[in-house]
Coordinates of C-alpha atoms in Angstrom, one line a residue:
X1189 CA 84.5 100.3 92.1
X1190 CA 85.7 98.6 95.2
X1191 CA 85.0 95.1 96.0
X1192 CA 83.9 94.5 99.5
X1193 CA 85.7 92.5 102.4
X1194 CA 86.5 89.3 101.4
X1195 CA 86.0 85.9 103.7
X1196 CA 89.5 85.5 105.5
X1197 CA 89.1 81.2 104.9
X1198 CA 89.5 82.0 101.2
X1199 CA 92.2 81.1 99.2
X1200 CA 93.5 84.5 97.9
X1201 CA 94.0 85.3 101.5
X1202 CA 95.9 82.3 101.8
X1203 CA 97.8 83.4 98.4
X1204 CA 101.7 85.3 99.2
X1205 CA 103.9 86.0 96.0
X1206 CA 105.9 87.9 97.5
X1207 CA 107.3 89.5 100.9
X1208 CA 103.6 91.3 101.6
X1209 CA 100.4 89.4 100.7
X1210 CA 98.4 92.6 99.2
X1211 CA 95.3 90.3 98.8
X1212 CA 95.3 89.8 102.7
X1213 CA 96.2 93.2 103.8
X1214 CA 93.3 94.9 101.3
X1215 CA 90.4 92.3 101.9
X1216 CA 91.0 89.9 105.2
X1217 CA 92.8 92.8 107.7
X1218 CA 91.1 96.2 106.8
X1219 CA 87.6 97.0 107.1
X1220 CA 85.9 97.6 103.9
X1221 CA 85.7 101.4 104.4
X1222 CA 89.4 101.5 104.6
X1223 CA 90.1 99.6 101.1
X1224 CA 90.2 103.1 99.3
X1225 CA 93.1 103.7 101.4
X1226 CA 95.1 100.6 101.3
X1227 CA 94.5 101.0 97.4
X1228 CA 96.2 104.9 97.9
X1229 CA 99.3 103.8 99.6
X1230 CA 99.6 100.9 97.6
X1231 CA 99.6 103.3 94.2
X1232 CA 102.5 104.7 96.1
X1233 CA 104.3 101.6 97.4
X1234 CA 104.3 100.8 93.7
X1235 CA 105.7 104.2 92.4
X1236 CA 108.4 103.5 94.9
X1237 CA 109.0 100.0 93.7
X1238 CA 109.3 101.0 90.2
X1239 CA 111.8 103.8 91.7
X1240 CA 113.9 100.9 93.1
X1241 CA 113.9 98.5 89.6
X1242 CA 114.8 101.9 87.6
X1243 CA 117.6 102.4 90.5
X1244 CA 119.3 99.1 90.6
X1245 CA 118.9 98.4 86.8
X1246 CA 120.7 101.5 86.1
X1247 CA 123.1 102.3 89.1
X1248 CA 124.4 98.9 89.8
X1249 CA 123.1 96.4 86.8
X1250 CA 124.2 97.9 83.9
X1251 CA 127.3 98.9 85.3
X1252 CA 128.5 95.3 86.1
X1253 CA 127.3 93.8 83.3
X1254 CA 129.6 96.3 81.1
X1255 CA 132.4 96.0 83.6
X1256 CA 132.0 91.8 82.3
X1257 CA 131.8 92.5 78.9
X1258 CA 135.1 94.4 79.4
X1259 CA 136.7 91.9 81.1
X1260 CA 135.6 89.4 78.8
X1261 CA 136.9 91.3 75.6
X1262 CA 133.3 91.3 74.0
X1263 CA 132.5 93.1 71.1
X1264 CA 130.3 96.1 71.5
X1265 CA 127.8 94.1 69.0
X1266 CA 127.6 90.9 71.2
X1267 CA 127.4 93.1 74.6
X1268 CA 124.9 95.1 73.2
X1269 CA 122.5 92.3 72.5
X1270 CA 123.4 89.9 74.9
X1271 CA 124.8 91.7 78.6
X1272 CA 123.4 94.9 78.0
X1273 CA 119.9 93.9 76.4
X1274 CA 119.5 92.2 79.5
X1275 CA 120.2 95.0 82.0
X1276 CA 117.8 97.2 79.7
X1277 CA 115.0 94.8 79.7
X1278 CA 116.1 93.5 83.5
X1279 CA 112.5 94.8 84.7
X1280 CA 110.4 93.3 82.0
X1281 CA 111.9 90.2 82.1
X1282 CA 112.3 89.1 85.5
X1283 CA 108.3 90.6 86.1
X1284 CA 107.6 88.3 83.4
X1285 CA 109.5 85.5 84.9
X1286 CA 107.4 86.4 88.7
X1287 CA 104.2 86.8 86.4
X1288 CA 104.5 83.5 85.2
X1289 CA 104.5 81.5 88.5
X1290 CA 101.3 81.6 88.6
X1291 CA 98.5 80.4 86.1
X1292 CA 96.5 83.7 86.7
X1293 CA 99.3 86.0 86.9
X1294 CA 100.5 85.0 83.4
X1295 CA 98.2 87.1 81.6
X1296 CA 99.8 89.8 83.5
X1297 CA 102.8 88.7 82.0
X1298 CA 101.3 89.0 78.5
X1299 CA 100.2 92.4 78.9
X1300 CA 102.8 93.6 80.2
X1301 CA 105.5 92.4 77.5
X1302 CA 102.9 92.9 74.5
X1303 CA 102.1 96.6 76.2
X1304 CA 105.8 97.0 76.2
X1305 CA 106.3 96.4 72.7
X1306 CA 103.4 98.7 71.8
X1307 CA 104.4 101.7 74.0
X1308 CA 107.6 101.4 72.4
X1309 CA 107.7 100.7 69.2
X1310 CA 104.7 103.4 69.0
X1311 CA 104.9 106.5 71.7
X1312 CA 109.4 105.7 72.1
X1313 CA 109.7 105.6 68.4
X1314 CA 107.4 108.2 67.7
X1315 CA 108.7 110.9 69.8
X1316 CA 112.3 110.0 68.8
X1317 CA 110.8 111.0 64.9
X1318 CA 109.3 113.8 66.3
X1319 CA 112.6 115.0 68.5
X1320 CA 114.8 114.7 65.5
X1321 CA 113.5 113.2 62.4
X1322 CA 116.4 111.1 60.5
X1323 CA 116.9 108.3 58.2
X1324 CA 116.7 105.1 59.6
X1325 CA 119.9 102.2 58.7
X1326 CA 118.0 100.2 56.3
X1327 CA 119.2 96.3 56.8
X1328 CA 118.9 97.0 60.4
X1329 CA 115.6 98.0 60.8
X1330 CA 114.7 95.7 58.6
X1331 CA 116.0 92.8 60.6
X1332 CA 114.8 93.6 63.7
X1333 CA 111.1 94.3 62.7
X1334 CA 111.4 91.0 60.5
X1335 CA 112.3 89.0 64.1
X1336 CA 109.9 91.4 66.6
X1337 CA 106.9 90.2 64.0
X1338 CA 108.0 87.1 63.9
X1339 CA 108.3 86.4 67.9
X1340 CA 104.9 88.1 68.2
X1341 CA 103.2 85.9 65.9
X1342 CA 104.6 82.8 67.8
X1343 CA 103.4 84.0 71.2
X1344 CA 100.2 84.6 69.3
X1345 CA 99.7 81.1 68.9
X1346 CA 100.7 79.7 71.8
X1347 CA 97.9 82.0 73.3
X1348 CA 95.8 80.8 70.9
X1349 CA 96.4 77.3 72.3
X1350 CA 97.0 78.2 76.2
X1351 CA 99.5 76.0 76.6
X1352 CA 103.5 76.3 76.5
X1353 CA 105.8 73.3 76.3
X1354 CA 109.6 72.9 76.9
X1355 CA 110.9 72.5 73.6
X1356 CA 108.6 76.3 72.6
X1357 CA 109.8 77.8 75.8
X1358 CA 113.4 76.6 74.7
X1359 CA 112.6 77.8 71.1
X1360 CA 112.1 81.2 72.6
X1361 CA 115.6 81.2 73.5
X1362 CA 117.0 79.9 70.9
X1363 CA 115.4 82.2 68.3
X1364 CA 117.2 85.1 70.6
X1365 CA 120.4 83.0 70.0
X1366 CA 119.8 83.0 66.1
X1367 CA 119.2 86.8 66.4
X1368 CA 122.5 87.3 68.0
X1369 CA 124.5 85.5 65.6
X1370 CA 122.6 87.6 62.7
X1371 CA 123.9 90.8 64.5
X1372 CA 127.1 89.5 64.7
X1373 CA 127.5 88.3 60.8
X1374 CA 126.2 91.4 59.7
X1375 CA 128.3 93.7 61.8
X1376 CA 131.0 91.9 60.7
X1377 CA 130.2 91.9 56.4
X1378 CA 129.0 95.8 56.7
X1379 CA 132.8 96.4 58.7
X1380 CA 134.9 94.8 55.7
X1381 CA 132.6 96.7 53.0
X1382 CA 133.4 99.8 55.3
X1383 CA 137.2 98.8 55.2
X1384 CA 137.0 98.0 51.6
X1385 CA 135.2 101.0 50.6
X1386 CA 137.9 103.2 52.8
X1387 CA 140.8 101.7 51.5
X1388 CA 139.5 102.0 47.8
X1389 CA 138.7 105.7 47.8
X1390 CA 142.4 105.9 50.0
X1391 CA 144.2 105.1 47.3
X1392 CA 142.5 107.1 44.8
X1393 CA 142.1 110.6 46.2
X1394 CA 145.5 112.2 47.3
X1395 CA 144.2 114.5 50.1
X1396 CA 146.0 115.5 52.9
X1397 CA 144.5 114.3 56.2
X1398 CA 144.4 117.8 57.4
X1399 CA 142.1 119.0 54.4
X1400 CA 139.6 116.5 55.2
X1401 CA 136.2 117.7 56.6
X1402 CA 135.8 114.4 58.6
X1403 CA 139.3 114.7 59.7
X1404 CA 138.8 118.0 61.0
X1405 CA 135.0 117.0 63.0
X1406 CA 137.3 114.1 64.6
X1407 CA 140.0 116.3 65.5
X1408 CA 137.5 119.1 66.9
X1409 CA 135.1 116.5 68.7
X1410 CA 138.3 114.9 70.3
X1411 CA 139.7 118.0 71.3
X1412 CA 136.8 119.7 73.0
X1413 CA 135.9 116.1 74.5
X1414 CA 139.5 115.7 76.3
X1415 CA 139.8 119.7 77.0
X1416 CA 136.5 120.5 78.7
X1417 CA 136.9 117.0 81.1
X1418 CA 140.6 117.9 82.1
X1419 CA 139.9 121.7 82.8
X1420 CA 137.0 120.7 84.9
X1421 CA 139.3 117.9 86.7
X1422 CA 142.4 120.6 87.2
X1423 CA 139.9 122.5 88.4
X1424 CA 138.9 120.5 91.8
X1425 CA 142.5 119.1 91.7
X1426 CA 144.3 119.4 94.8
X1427 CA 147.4 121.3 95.5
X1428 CA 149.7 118.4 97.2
X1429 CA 149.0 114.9 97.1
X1430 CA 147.6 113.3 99.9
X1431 CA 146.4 109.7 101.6
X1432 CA 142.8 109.4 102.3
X1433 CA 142.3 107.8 105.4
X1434 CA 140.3 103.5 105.3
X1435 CA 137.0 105.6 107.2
X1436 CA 137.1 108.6 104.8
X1437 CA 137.3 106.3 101.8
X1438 CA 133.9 104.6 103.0
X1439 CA 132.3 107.5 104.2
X1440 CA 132.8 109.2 100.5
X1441 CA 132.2 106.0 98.7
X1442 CA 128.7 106.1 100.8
X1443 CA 127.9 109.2 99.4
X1444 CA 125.8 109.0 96.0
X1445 CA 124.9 113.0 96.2
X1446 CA 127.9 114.8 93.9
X1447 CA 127.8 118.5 95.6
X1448 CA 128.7 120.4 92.5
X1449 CA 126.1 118.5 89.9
X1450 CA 123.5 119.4 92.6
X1451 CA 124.3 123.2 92.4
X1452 CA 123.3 122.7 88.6
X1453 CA 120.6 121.0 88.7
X1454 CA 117.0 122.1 89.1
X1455 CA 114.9 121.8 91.8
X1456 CA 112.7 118.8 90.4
X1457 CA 116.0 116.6 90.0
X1458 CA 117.0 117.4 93.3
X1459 CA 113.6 116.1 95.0
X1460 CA 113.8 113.0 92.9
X1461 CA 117.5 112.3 94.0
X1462 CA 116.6 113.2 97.9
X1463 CA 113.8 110.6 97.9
X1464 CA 116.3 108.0 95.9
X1465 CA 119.2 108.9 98.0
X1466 CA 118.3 106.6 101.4
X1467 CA 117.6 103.7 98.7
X1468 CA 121.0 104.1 97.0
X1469 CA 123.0 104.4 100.1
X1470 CA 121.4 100.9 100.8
X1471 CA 122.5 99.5 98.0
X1472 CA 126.1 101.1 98.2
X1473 CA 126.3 99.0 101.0
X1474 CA 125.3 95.9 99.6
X1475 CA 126.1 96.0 95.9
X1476 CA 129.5 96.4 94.3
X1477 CA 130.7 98.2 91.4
X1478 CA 133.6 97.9 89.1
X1479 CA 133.6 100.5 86.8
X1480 CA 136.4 100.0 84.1
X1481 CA 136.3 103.6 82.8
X1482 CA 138.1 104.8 85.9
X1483 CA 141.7 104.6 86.6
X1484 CA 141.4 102.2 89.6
X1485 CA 138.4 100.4 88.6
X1486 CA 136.2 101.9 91.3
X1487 CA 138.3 100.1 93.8
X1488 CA 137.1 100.9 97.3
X1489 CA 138.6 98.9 99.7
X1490 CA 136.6 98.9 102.8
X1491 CA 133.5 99.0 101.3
X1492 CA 134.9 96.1 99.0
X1493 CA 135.3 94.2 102.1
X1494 CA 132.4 95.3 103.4
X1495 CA 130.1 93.6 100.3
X1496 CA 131.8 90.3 100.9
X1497 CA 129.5 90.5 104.0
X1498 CA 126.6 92.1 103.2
X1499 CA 125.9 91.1 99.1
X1500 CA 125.8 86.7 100.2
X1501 CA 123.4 88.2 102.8
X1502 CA 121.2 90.2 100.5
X1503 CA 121.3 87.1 98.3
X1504 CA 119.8 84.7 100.9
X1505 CA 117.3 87.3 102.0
X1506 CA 115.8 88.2 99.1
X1507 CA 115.9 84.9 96.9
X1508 CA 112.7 83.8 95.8
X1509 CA 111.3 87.1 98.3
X1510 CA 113.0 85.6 101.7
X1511 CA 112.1 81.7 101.1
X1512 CA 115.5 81.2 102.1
X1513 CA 115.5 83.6 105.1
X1514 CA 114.6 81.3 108.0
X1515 CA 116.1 77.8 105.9
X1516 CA 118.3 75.9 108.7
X1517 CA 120.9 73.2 107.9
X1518 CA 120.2 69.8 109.7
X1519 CA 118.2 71.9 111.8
X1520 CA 120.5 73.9 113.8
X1521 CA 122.4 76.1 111.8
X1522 CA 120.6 79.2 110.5
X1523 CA 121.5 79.5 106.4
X1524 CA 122.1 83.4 107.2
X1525 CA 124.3 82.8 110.1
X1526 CA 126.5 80.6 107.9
X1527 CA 126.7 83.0 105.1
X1528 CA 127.5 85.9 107.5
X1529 CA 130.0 83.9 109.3
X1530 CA 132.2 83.1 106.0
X1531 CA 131.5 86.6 104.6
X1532 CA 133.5 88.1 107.6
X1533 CA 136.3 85.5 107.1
X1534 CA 136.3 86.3 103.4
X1535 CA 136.1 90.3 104.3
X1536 CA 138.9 90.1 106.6
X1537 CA 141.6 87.9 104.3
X1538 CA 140.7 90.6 101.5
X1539 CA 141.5 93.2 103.9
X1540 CA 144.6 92.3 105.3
X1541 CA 146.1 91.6 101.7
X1542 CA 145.1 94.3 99.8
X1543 CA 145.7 98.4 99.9
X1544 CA 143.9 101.3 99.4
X1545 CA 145.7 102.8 96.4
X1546 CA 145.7 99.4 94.4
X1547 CA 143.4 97.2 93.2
X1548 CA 143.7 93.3 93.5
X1549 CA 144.0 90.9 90.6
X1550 CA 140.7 89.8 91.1
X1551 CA 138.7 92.9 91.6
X1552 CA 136.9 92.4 88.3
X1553 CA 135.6 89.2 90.2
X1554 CA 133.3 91.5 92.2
X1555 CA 131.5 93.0 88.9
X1556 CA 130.5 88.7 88.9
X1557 CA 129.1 89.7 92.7
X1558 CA 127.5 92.7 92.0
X1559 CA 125.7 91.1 88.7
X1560 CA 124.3 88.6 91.0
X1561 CA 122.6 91.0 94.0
X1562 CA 121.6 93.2 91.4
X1563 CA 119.8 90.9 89.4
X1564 CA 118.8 88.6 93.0
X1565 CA 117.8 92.3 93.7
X1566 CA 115.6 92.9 90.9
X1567 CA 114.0 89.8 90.6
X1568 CA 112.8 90.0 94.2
X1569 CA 111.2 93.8 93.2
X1570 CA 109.7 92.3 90.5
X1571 CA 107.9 89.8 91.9
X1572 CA 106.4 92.6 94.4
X1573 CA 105.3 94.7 91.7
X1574 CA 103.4 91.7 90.2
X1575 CA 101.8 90.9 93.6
X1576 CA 100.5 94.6 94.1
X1577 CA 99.1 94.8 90.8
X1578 CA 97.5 91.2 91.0
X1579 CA 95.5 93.1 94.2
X1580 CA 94.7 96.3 92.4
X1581 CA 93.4 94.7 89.5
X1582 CA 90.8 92.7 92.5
X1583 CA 90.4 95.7 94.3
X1584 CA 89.4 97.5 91.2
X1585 CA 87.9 94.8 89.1
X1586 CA 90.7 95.0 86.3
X1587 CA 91.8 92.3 84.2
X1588 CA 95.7 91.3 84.7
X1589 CA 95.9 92.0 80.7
X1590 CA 94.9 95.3 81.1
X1591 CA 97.5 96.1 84.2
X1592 CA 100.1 94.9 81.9
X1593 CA 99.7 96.9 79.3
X1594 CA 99.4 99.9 81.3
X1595 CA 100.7 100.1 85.0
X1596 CA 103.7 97.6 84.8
X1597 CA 104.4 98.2 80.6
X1598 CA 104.5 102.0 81.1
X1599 CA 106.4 101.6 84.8
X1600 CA 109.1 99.0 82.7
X1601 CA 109.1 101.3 80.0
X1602 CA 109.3 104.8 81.5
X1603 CA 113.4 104.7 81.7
X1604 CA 114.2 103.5 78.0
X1605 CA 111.3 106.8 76.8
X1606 CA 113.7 109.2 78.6
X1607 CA 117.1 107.7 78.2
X1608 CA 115.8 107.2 74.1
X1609 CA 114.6 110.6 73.9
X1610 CA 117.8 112.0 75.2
X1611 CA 119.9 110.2 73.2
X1612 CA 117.8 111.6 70.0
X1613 CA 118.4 114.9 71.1
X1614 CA 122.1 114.6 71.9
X1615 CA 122.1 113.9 67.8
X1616 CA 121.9 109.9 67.7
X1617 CA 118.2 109.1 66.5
X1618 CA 119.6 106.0 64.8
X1619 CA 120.9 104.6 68.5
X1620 CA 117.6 105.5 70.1
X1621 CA 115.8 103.4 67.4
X1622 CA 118.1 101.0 67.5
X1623 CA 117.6 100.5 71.2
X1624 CA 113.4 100.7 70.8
X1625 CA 113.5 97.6 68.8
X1626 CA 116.2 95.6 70.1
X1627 CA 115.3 96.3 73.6
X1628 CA 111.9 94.6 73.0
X1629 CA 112.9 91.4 70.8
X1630 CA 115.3 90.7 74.3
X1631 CA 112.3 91.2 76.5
X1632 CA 109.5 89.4 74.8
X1633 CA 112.2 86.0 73.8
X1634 CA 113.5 86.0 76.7
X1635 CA 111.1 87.0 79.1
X1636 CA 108.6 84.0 77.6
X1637 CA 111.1 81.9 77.3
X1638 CA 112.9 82.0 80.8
X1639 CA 109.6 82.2 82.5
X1640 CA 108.6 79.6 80.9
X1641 CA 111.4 77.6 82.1
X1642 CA 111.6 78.7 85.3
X1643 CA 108.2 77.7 86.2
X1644 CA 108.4 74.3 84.1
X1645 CA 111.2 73.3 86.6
X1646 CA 109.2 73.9 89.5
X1647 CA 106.3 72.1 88.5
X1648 CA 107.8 69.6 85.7
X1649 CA 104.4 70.5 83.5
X1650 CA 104.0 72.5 81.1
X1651 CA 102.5 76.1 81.5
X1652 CA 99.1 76.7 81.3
X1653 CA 98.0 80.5 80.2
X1654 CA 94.7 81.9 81.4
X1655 CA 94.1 85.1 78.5
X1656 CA 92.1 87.5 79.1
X1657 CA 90.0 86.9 76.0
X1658 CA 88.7 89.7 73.4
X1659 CA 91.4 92.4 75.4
X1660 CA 94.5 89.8 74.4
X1661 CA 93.3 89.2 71.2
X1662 CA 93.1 93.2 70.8
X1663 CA 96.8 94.1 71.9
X1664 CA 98.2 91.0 69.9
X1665 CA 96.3 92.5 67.0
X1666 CA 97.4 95.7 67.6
X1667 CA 100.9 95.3 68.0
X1668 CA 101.1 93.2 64.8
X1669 CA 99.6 95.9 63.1
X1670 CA 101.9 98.7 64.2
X1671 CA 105.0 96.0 63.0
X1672 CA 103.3 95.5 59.8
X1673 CA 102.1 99.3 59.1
X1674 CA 106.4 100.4 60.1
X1675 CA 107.5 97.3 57.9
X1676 CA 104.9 98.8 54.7
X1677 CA 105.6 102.6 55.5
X1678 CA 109.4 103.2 56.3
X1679 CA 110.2 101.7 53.5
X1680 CA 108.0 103.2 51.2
X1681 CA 109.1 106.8 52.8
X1682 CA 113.0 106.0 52.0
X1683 CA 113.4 105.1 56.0
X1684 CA 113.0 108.4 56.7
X1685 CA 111.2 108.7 60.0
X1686 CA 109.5 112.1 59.9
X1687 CA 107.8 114.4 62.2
X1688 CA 104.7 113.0 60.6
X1689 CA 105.1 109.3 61.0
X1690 CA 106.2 110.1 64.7
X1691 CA 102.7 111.8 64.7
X1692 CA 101.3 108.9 63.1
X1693 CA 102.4 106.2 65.7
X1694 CA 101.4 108.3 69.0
X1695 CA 97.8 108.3 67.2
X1696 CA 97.7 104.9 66.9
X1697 CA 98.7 104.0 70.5
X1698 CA 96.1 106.5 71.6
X1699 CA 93.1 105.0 69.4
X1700 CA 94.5 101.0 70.5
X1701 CA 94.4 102.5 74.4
X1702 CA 90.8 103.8 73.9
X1703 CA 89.8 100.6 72.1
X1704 CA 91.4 98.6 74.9
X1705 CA 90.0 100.2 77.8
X1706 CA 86.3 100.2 76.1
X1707 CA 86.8 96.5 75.7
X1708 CA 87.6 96.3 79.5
X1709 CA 84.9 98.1 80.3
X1710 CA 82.7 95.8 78.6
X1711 CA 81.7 98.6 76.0
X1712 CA 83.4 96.8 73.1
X1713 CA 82.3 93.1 73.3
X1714 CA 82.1 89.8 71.3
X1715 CA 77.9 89.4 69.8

């Protein structure tokens, strides 16, 4: 299973994508009877590393890119598929972008993005059928199966013909771009028929407003969502009004552990926030947060000042995994010393012209900030995780397709199966599904296309794409043939997504994960 201890004069050895070099570590520093063990703690390095994209992605990502979309007056329709698309699919497509610096790595990338699509469109969607069967929106679904199929079939060409040039990797984007303004068009016809429809049947029935049933499910649902938040406010309300101190403001804002949600909890949630809670301290430190939901905009000020230090510093650090750590200017001065040395002059002008109890005019500025760590952040966790499974799949003779589709599609994927299953359950199957499919039409356009940019401009070629052969061909195949069979069936079933077409889809990921893994395996072959 294990390969034995490779020649330290070799090339892999000589081969770092990222802050570690896995290859060197497993094969040219341990003995060969120790390679099960690197292999072990590596399995849980990457657990850990998946724990950290999940974590930034949804703590401090997310958060700033709806904190711009706020400032920026943005429709919920454009910020959903544009800013928050991408801090969804921020794992997916920055491992695609570190996958495809590399000639053998892009397979990796591949996998991963058509494993992706599989998982979700087949286990997500699935289980959200099988959670709470509904009828899907029509035009909708439609659409965004109509574009997923069509982006897959492109990226099955270009496969076909292992090379990518600029004006396909800029037609990946630009097909995204096309999407978005569909969105937007129809969001904005089905809004006037809503308002036309609304204001017809107004001026026809003569109801009251109080006899009216939706009325009444607005007026309830409003009521019990402002009561049950205010009692529970009033109830950890203090007595007199008080000044927090500038150290008991970043002491609390340090704190990510909220005592009374832990009382609830169950013990599981509280293991998996312990081992998270060192992490997210570390980032509290580094990342900002504007948060426009509450009253001062999550204004912290010492902390505040504090990132002004600490977020150019993660930046420098951790672009391109530390290239930029030891880069001097003329020789003499170190980049990081420079960038610490104006963060503490811009820190201390913040802090002597602002106040605890009030925001600045430009706080919103630092959502900008804590977009950039974040996603310098990600990208830089990202390009581990493609490292460490470039060594497994070595160490235990696995094709890069094959860790795509599985490790780093199920690791990407994990959060959006949870967060869509609880959102069905909450009562908003339609959302979930929704999400599944425009989740995945972001990650696979974008995470080509930028890729494929990004690595264009380093080399000024175009990219070349190693496949992994009958296995690519397979999960293509497959994928296509879950689009097609949802595009056939839904329709033919009204749109109603069952409990037996959920059934139906996990089947089918199960019988293409068999058939993929007897193909790796050389069972299934090519005569």
């Amino acid at each position: 299973m294990f390969t034995g201890q490779a020649d330290q004069t070799t090339p892999d050895c000589s081969m770092a994508d990222g802050f570690i070099n896995y290859l060197r570590l497993a094969f040219c520093l341990l003995p060969p009877h120790l390679t099960p063990l690197a292999v072990t703690l590596c399995m849980i390095w990457l657990l850990f590393l998946f724990l950290v994209l999940g974590l930034t992605a949804s703590k401090f990502f997310c958060p700033n890119l709806s904190a711009i979309s706020t400032t920026l007056r943005l429709t919920h329709n454009v910020a959903g598929v544009t800013f928050l698309a991408f801090g969804n699919g921020a794992p997916d497509v920055f491992s695609a972008v570190a996958a495809f610096s590399h000639p053998h790595t892009a397979g990796l990338a591949v996998g991963a993005l058509f494993g992706a699509g599989m998982f979700v469109t087949t286990v997500v969607a699935g289980s959200v059928a099988l959670v709470k069967p509904f009828t899907v929106a029509s035009r909708p679904f439609l659409r965004d199966v109509t574009f997923y199929m069509g982006a897959v079939f492109w990226t099955f060409v270009i496969l076909y013909r292992g090379t990518i040039q600029l004006g396909e990797a800029l037609g990946y984007l630009g097909l995204y771009a096309v999407y978005v303004v569909i969105v937007i068009i129809s969001a904005y016809i089905y809004n006037r028929q809503k308002q036309s429809s609304y204001t017809t049947i107004q001026s026809v029935t003569t109801l009251p407003d109080h006899l009216s049933s939706d009325s009444d499910n607005n007026v309830l649902s409003s009521s019990h969502e402002s009561i049950e938040p205010e009692y529970e406010e009033d109830e950890y309300r203090p007595l007199l009004p008080y000044t927090e101190s500038t150290v008991h403001i970043l002491l609390s804002s340090l704190n990510p552990v909220d005592l009374r949600k832990w009382r609830r909890k169950s013990w599981r949630w509280r293991l998996l926030k312990a081992l998270k809670t060192p992490m997210e301290v570390l980032m509290l430190l580094c990342i900002p947060v504007v948060d426009p939901d509450k009253e001062d905009r999550n204004w912290r000020r010492p902390l505040n000042c504090l990132h002004l230090i600490t977020a150019p510093l993660v930046c420098v650090l951790t672009f391109q995994s530390g290239a930029y750590g030891g880069f001097m200017i003329q020789g003499e001065l170190p980049l990081w010393l420079l960038t610490f040395l104006l963060g503490i002059l811009l820190s201390s002008v913040m802090f002597c012209t602002t106040k605890n109890d009030c925001p600045p005019s430009y706080h919103s500025l630092l959502s900008l900030l804590g977009f950039v760590v974040s996603a310098t952040v990600i990208s830089a966790v990202a390009s581990e995780v493609v490292s460490l499974l470039h060594m497994l799949g070595v160490v235990l003779r696995l094709s890069n397709t094959v860790l795509g589709l599985t490790l780093l599609a199920w690791g990407n994927s994990i959060g959006d199966f949870f967060a869509d299953i609880t959102i069905a359950r909450q009562g908003y199957p339609r959302m979930a599904i929704s999400a599944c499919f425009g989740g995945i039409i972001f990650n696979m356009l974008f995470g080509v296309g930028l890729g494929c940019l990004v690595q264009m401009f380093h080399t000024q070629t175009d990219v070349q794409l190693e496949t992994g052969g009958l296995l690519t061909w397979i999960l293509a195949g497959s994928l296509g043939l879950s689009l097609v069979l949802s595009f056939v069936i839904v329709p033919l079933c009204q749109f109603h997504l069952s409990r037996a077409y959920g059934m139906f889809l996990l089947l089918f990921y199960a019988a293409f994960l068999t058939v993929a893994l007897l193909t790796e395996f050389g069972t299934i072959r090519l005569a």
